[in-house]
Amino acid sequence: MKFIVSSSALLKQLQQISGVINSNTVLPILEDFLFLIDKNELTVVATDLETVMKVKLEVEAKESGRICIPAKILMDSLKNLPEQPLSFNVDMNSYAVEITSDNGKYKVMGENPENFPKEPAAEDATSFTMPSSAIVTAIAKSLFAVSNDDLRPQMTGVYFELAPESVTFVATDAHRLVKYIRTDVKCPSSDNFIVPKKPLNLLKAVLPDNESEIKVAYSANHFFVTHENAQMICRLIDARFPDYKVVIPKENPYRLILTKSDFQNALKRVSVFSNKSTNQVALSISGSELQLSAQDVDFSFEGNERMSCQYNGEDMQIAFNAKFLIEMLNAAEGDEISIELSTPTKAGILKPSDKGDNEDLLMLVMPLLLNN
């Protein structure tokens, strides 16, 4: 079997899916890409058994066939080649692969494609379409709040809550929560499932942030996303997501409005002096002035800053993890941010003042116990 492909086009597509491959895998075949040639189309597949990523690109080929090629050596060699057509010659009996460039020849030992894991079929799957930018934005705004605690698997992914006129994406690690709603998506039925963090991260890198359409499908155990030349399949998390609605306070009467960039920069400066295990920054709100203060008693570090704000409510002192606040501000669009508060021991709710079309973002953060 022989085919000719552009070196840079191949490298670009392989880089999009190589993140699936684990370096310390149990099965050696999982360190390979599966190459499938059908007429003048090459499909490359990578998997870690939980997630499957596929990309397609055009090649010159006279016959069809399949071969597994070790991913690392192929990627490393392509990174060092200038743009040029590469000729792949595969011996289907020994699985030896010979790659010919303008100036050289390289030989790699491939593996039997029959040993490559079969991908899950999309049987009995429910499908719908949505703009690519909707899922890319949802991932960017929610993924940072996903838990890394494997003892609570239900929190190690993003919860998709489907409704006929919208999709709600929820992520939480018990210290903070993000709820992001898209109203430009119509789902065939009300449903819910949890998608793991790793495949969503990979998906964000592969999908374009534009209005092109993607097909989303899900079955009892798997999640499928298909875009023009790329596809991702992953296993869903088999667990029940916590009831996030009971956590969100109904009444937070006090409202603090801040210029987002000023607040974020002040947090970055003051948090340098905070305790590194808690990242605690205390916010003292009095009238139209907000004071940020942090200290690390062990090293006698201390930082204080003042900034103006708009606030309607009783004077209050409340402490938060500055790292959490900074990440949340990154996810919020617009120039201003509003923080809804009630007491120093109850969760604060962050919302961007500018609401985008077809979207609604709410972020919740639990306070820390103040160091007095």
C-alpha angles and dihedrals in degrees: 000000000000134000138166123218139170109260095219094044090051093047092049092053094044091051089057093058104027091089089075092066115092117215095219102044125162095221115056091211088066088068088066137083115229110225116203118187118195116169105306096340127095119199116193119198130194127179144171091195091257097059131031122197123190132184131181131209139166121262138166110253137149098196141033127243148129135242137167114227125189106256102213099053092043093051093044092052094046092051089061098047123090118230109291141125113277123204117214117198115188126193102212092199100053097021090231113155122206117194117196122196131176092276108018154031125227128188126206130177109234128194138237108280090212089073093057111107116260115242121240114264120237093233118152088006122153112223140191137160132244138169112276090231090058094063094036090054093043091053092047092050098045111028096080090063095054115115122245092202108117090192087070101045093170089069097047093085143040117273113227113204110189124201130171092259104026150018122228119202116199130184129174141165094189091259096067138009135203124200116185121179127196117196097183092079126085116201124199093229144357108272143138140209141158121245117200122245100242099059091045090053090051091046092054089058095049103043122077119239094235141096096272112128126254128191116230122192134171137187131184092285109014143058122210129194121181127187128170098286103002137068135183127193122182140170115253121235108260099219141092115262114229117259096263095181093071091056096057109088115236095205121043100151101179119080126198117190119195139172100256100219094045092049093046093049092047090051091050092051097044096041090063085076096046128105106278095223096053104022085211118183119177118217115207110192119194121162108307095343129090120194119198118199135174134174140181106205093191092063100025090242118156135173131182134178136173128211137169122253144165112249136167112189145059119312109272144181116206132163130216139175101266093208090059092048093049092051091048092050088052089058094050120088124212137044099279135051128198123209117197115206140174112171134353090256099049129082120272120225120217121200130170111243090222111065114204124224113278093002141095125187127194123174126187127197128186116229124239125233108266118246105231 
